[in-house]
Amino acid sequence: MKTRQTILLIACAILLGLNVSMAAEPNYPTKPVELSVGVEPGGGIDLSARMIAERIKPHLGQEMVVVNKPGAGGRVALTFLSKAKPDGYSLTSVGDPAIVLIPHLEKVMYDPIDDFTSVIQYGSFNIGYSVLADSPFQSIKDLIAFARANPEKLTVCSMAVDSPGSIGFQAMALHEGVKVKIVPFSGSGPAISAVLGGHVTVAGTSLSSQMPHIKAKKFRLLAVMGDERDPAYPETPTLKELGYPIVLESWYYIYGPKNMEKPVVKKLEEAFRKVIDSPEFTKFAQERLFWVKRPVAGEDLRTALVRRHKEHGELLKKLGMIK
Amino acid sequence: MDVLNSALYGFQISLQPINLLYCLIGVILGTLTGVLPGLGPSGTIAILLPITFHAPAVSSVIMLAGIFYGAQYGGSITSILVSIPGEPSSIVTCIDGHQMARHGRAGPALGISAFGSFIAGTIGVIGLMLVASPLATMALKFGPPEYFSLMILGLIILIYLTQKSLIKAISMGAFGLILSFFGMDIVSAQPRFAFGVDELLDGVGIVPIAMGLFGVAETLVNLEQTEEVKLFETQIKGLLPSRKDWADSFWPLIRGTVIGFFLGILPGGGAILASFVSYAVEKKVTKHPEKFGKGAIEGVAGPESANNAASSTGFIPLLTLGIPANVVLAMLFAGLLIHNITPGPLLLKEHPDVFWGVITSMYTGNILLLLLNLPLIGMWVQITKLPYRLLFPLIILFCVVGVYSIKNTVFDVWIMLIFGAIGYFMKKCDYEPAPLTLAYVLGPMLEQSLRQSLIMSNGTASIFLVRPISLIALVVAAFLLVTAFTGFAKQKRLQVVEGEDPLGQGMGPPGSE
């Protein structure tokens, strides 16, 4: 008898709980918030999301649970998110290309801007171009000169052809009217080993993947693709400084489904900002080279994404990758 | 001697009580991870990584490494008992390990897999200490053309994975290759065979395929038996390997270790490939290939040592070059970065405590695993005594939960069930799943390295012949292919002469007369 009563009580409690969460919520959040990640456990964005989720509880008042929904460079997670309820309990940690780059090249199941509510940016990382330290190339100029003298001989490794590292170098080659060869790899690890082994000349991957080898003086970093120089490598010029109109940054940010209520977004933004500004997270982000000085949030983030989405589209059009 | 001093220094670190404790936690979690299908070591490490922010660097990496090699131990347990590969690297163990269990020899199978893993793991670590940096340099010599030729060599191995028809094995290999082409094209980033389904953009996934073909299909076939027929011989014949088992397993153990040691340093599926290669080698050198597939202990001892040796040497590229060979090692890489330690060429100089502490902890970890696993064998064996009407819903339940837990999607559960049905019909028609899974594992690397090489050479195929390592691999592959087919033809002639076997039926393994 007693057990039956207990079960009944628990059921009532659950029902009540549900009711509370279904009504408009003045005291959001009242249950754990799910933060999905579009990569397998361990990818760069997965770790950063877990770092944040681990630390956000005191600021949010509820647990944040990281759930991996890997697939198609984050597109699977975003498709799920675009169909989720905008109640503030479903969020996604997004890697940039699925928003500003891929939708130009392929049909996606969501509108990259309008189907979502932008919450806050929490990181930005640079793509760098490195060569072996004992190679004769001292600068991007040397690489271009070599490519001009030897058409289709200069090899650059990156992720797939639609990755920022690949697009940046193609844009540069197009600007100079030279022909280079992009060798695609499935991850930065194999790409870096191919450069270390002398099979491919230039590494065009995330700066953090090249860092150990730059530190060990095996790699020479020639340029980065961000808007500003990377704080970790202040001597290395950006492509923009070298005279190429190419800025390709990769951002990390938090997205929710569209039509989230303003106060909920505000509450989330504040909680996230407290974690992002904490010395522990800053240190982690600095070490992994995705640190941002002033994370943009809310409407500002949306505006920035609209602009970057457009810029990427124009660049791809120039490259002839889209008509 | 320098290495000896360094090793002693390493043991001073890894034998500190706190580090021993972390190591123990790591290997226990690893074993559990391996036993539970689906949730792999990478998932476990990802979940635990944030917790290790608060622990000392060496301790947390020791624990994470323990999860990694502990999972290789645990993965074989379910392969042997219920034919569910807990980890992709223990797929091969399903073939003979599960047959051993059905003949009442689950104990020796589990025992030899534990001892084999221990011996191989330990030898692997010794090798790691002695030749880490020359091996890492050697691994760098493998560019795309070398990988391509190596993958071709790997594909040839599928000939040795069949008990029955060579034609059927090759057709299964082709099926596996086709399946591996599902998903995003690596060069143009265009979707292939995705049919507008986002989940298919990353391909079908090895875990749902393997669990469907082995676990679910096996269960379906078993369900045809009536209750009276005993699926498992309930009389357990010994809990530990007998003297004869040891004699049979000794050389497979050694060979498996060597194979795993060298293949482990290659990025990608080092441990999986090593287990398949070891199985093929054992079947090639044995005097009684007909026993393979029916519970040959060599078919467990070899692959189990190979995958463990490979998981030790997988650390070489990470610790010396800063290049993680697989997802799990990428997590360890991240774990080190969080503690402001950059794995790579400078690790040994800047953080010798981490380098030697982690390496020596693998000795202690392997001993802990053996101590942990041997007493458990008695308990595991009891599972085979469960009535099948209770066991089979449990198996299916484990498969469903396990597969769901990887990506948190029902889609993968469907994939597994579909492959369960396919696997059932394959079993009915004498098609074997092992060649399919091998081809599926090799497919993406084969394609990627082929296309990368051709981009590098402007479309000239001679790039595979002018590079020495690549040429050697291709020559060995051609040699194996020729001997296999002549052996197979000879056997077929014999069969025709003896009139035992009508054409097209039961063409035995190549090279077995």
PDB file of C-alpha atoms in Angstrom, chain A residues 40-43 46-47 50-51 54-55 67-73 75-76 79-80 105-106 109 152-153 155 160-162 181-186 189-190 192-194 196-197 199-200 211-213 215-216 218 280 283-284 287-288, chain B residues 42-43 46-47 49-51 53-54 140-144 146 184 186-191 196 198-199 201-202 321-324 327 330-331 333-334 337-340 342-346 406-409 448 452 455-458 467:
ATOM      1  CA  GLU A  40      31.757  13.820 -31.187  1.00  0.00           C
ATOM      2  CA  PRO A  41      32.953  13.958 -27.605  1.00  0.00           C
ATOM      3  CA  GLY A  42      36.392  15.539 -27.520  1.00  0.00           C
ATOM      4  CA  GLY A  43      36.209  17.889 -30.482  1.00  0.00           C
ATOM      5  CA  ASP A  46      32.762  19.819 -27.221  1.00  0.00           C
ATOM      6  CA  LEU A  47      35.439  20.504 -24.633  1.00  0.00           C
ATOM      7  CA  ARG A  50      31.713  21.027 -21.274  1.00  0.00           C
ATOM      8  CA  MET A  51      33.989  23.564 -19.569  1.00  0.00           C
ATOM      9  CA  GLU A  54      30.556  22.475 -15.676  1.00  0.00           C
ATOM     10  CA  ARG A  55      30.851  25.993 -14.318  1.00  0.00           C
ATOM     11  CA  VAL A  67      24.515  16.130 -25.075  1.00  0.00           C
ATOM     12  CA  ASN A  68      26.470  15.159 -28.167  1.00  0.00           C
ATOM     13  CA  LYS A  69      24.503  15.132 -31.415  1.00  0.00           C
ATOM     14  CA  PRO A  70      27.365  14.785 -33.837  1.00  0.00           C
ATOM     15  CA  GLY A  71      26.953  14.811 -37.565  1.00  0.00           C
ATOM     16  CA  ALA A  72      27.611  16.731 -40.728  1.00  0.00           C
ATOM     17  CA  GLY A  73      29.823  19.391 -39.155  1.00  0.00           C
ATOM     18  CA  ARG A  75      24.283  20.456 -39.036  1.00  0.00           C
ATOM     19  CA  VAL A  76      22.487  17.559 -37.382  1.00  0.00           C
ATOM     20  CA  THR A  79      18.460  20.812 -37.426  1.00  0.00           C
ATOM     21  CA  PHE A  80      17.315  19.348 -34.110  1.00  0.00           C
ATOM     22  CA  LEU A 105      27.338  25.653 -50.497  1.00  0.00           C
ATOM     23  CA  GLU A 106      24.672  23.136 -49.661  1.00  0.00           C
ATOM     24  CA  MET A 109      17.369  22.069 -43.210  1.00  0.00           C
ATOM     25  CA  GLU A 152      50.071  23.236 -59.372  1.00  0.00           C
ATOM     26  CA  LYS A 153      53.152  22.193 -57.426  1.00  0.00           C
ATOM     27  CA  THR A 155      50.423  21.611 -51.874  1.00  0.00           C
ATOM     28  CA  ALA A 160      37.540  19.475 -46.765  1.00  0.00           C
ATOM     29  CA  VAL A 161      37.537  22.014 -49.622  1.00  0.00           C
ATOM     30  CA  ASP A 162      34.815  24.016 -47.917  1.00  0.00           C
ATOM     31  CA  LYS A 181      46.687  22.228 -54.872  1.00  0.00           C
ATOM     32  CA  ILE A 182      44.527  21.694 -51.812  1.00  0.00           C
ATOM     33  CA  VAL A 183      44.956  18.234 -50.279  1.00  0.00           C
ATOM     34  CA  PRO A 184      41.984  17.552 -47.999  1.00  0.00           C
ATOM     35  CA  PHE A 185      42.344  15.570 -44.753  1.00  0.00           C
ATOM     36  CA  SER A 186      39.695  14.325 -42.375  1.00  0.00           C
ATOM     37  CA  GLY A 189      46.114  15.439 -36.813  1.00  0.00           C
ATOM     38  CA  PRO A 190      46.698  13.597 -40.104  1.00  0.00           C
ATOM     39  CA  ILE A 192      49.835  18.039 -39.557  1.00  0.00           C
ATOM     40  CA  SER A 193      51.658  14.698 -39.820  1.00  0.00           C
ATOM     41  CA  ALA A 194      51.596  14.963 -43.600  1.00  0.00           C
ATOM     42  CA  LEU A 196      55.797  17.052 -40.702  1.00  0.00           C
ATOM     43  CA  GLY A 197      56.661  14.100 -42.944  1.00  0.00           C
ATOM     44  CA  HIS A 199      54.433  15.008 -47.974  1.00  0.00           C
ATOM     45  CA  VAL A 200      52.539  18.293 -48.162  1.00  0.00           C
ATOM     46  CA  MET A 211      50.949  25.372 -31.824  1.00  0.00           C
ATOM     47  CA  PRO A 212      52.988  22.443 -30.400  1.00  0.00           C
ATOM     48  CA  HIS A 213      55.070  22.327 -33.558  1.00  0.00           C
ATOM     49  CA  LYS A 215      56.711  25.995 -30.126  1.00  0.00           C
ATOM     50  CA  ALA A 216      59.114  23.145 -30.864  1.00  0.00           C
ATOM     51  CA  LYS A 218      59.463  22.457 -36.306  1.00  0.00           C
ATOM     52  CA  GLU A 280      39.637  29.799 -15.281  1.00  0.00           C
ATOM     53  CA  LYS A 283      42.996  30.688 -19.158  1.00  0.00           C
ATOM     54  CA  PHE A 284      41.553  27.583 -20.827  1.00  0.00           C
ATOM     55  CA  GLU A 287      45.684  27.981 -24.016  1.00  0.00           C
ATOM     56  CA  ARG A 288      43.458  26.543 -26.698  1.00  0.00           C
TER      57      ARG A 288
ATOM     58  CA  SER B  42      35.991   8.570 -25.898  1.00  0.00           C
ATOM     59  CA  GLY B  43      32.532   9.219 -24.497  1.00  0.00           C
ATOM     60  CA  ALA B  46      34.708  13.364 -22.450  1.00  0.00           C
ATOM     61  CA  ILE B  47      32.308  13.099 -19.541  1.00  0.00           C
ATOM     62  CA  LEU B  49      37.397  15.425 -18.508  1.00  0.00           C
ATOM     63  CA  PRO B  50      35.853  18.439 -16.769  1.00  0.00           C
ATOM     64  CA  ILE B  51      36.229  16.658 -13.425  1.00  0.00           C
ATOM     65  CA  PHE B  53      40.467  19.966 -14.187  1.00  0.00           C
ATOM     66  CA  HIS B  54      40.743  19.882 -10.420  1.00  0.00           C
ATOM     67  CA  LEU B 140      55.980  10.274 -40.426  1.00  0.00           C
ATOM     68  CA  LYS B 141      57.418   8.550 -43.494  1.00  0.00           C
ATOM     69  CA  PHE B 142      53.878   7.332 -44.173  1.00  0.00           C
ATOM     70  CA  GLY B 143      52.296   9.879 -46.476  1.00  0.00           C
ATOM     71  CA  PRO B 144      49.078   9.369 -48.435  1.00  0.00           C
ATOM     72  CA  GLU B 146      52.058   4.753 -48.342  1.00  0.00           C
ATOM     73  CA  MET B 184      30.299  13.374 -47.065  1.00  0.00           C
ATOM     74  CA  ILE B 186      36.085  14.233 -48.455  1.00  0.00           C
ATOM     75  CA  VAL B 187      37.378  16.184 -51.453  1.00  0.00           C
ATOM     76  CA  SER B 188      34.317  18.025 -52.685  1.00  0.00           C
ATOM     77  CA  ALA B 189      32.372  17.906 -49.396  1.00  0.00           C
ATOM     78  CA  GLN B 190      29.300  16.792 -51.321  1.00  0.00           C
ATOM     79  CA  PRO B 191      26.891  14.329 -49.726  1.00  0.00           C
ATOM     80  CA  GLY B 196      18.496  13.878 -47.910  1.00  0.00           C
ATOM     81  CA  ASP B 198      21.180  14.559 -42.271  1.00  0.00           C
ATOM     82  CA  GLU B 199      22.163  11.622 -40.075  1.00  0.00           C
ATOM     83  CA  LEU B 201      25.987  12.686 -43.879  1.00  0.00           C
ATOM     84  CA  ASP B 202      28.574  11.168 -41.556  1.00  0.00           C
ATOM     85  CA  LEU B 321      54.775  14.529 -31.987  1.00  0.00           C
ATOM     86  CA  GLY B 322      51.649  15.869 -30.370  1.00  0.00           C
ATOM     87  CA  ILE B 323      49.513  14.074 -32.938  1.00  0.00           C
ATOM     88  CA  PRO B 324      46.629  12.035 -31.585  1.00  0.00           C
ATOM     89  CA  VAL B 327      39.500  10.228 -31.036  1.00  0.00           C
ATOM     90  CA  ALA B 330      42.618  13.424 -29.018  1.00  0.00           C
ATOM     91  CA  MET B 331      40.717  13.610 -25.746  1.00  0.00           C
ATOM     92  CA  PHE B 333      45.592  15.576 -25.829  1.00  0.00           C
ATOM     93  CA  ALA B 334      42.873  17.974 -24.724  1.00  0.00           C
ATOM     94  CA  LEU B 337      46.276  21.032 -22.791  1.00  0.00           C
ATOM     95  CA  ILE B 338      43.857  21.895 -20.020  1.00  0.00           C
ATOM     96  CA  HIS B 339      46.690  21.440 -17.564  1.00  0.00           C
ATOM     97  CA  ASN B 340      48.853  23.740 -19.635  1.00  0.00           C
ATOM     98  CA  THR B 342      51.455  20.690 -24.655  1.00  0.00           C
ATOM     99  CA  PRO B 343      52.069  17.150 -25.878  1.00  0.00           C
ATOM    100  CA  GLY B 344      54.602  17.110 -28.631  1.00  0.00           C
ATOM    101  CA  PRO B 345      58.289  17.228 -29.331  1.00  0.00           C
ATOM    102  CA  LEU B 346      58.992  19.278 -26.205  1.00  0.00           C
ATOM    103  CA  ILE B 406      26.711   7.036 -28.789  1.00  0.00           C
ATOM    104  CA  LYS B 407      25.010   9.871 -30.613  1.00  0.00           C
ATOM    105  CA  ASN B 408      21.758  10.115 -28.672  1.00  0.00           C
ATOM    106  CA  THR B 409      19.722   9.336 -31.748  1.00  0.00           C
ATOM    107  CA  GLN B 448      41.021   9.305 -48.826  1.00  0.00           C
ATOM    108  CA  GLN B 452      45.115  12.633 -51.766  1.00  0.00           C
ATOM    109  CA  ILE B 455      45.987  15.154 -56.109  1.00  0.00           C
ATOM    110  CA  MET B 456      49.667  15.211 -55.093  1.00  0.00           C
ATOM    111  CA  SER B 457      50.802  13.449 -58.273  1.00  0.00           C
ATOM    112  CA  ASN B 458      48.506  15.301 -60.685  1.00  0.00           C
ATOM    113  CA  ARG B 467      57.959   5.366 -53.300  1.00  0.00           C
TER     114      ARG B 467
END
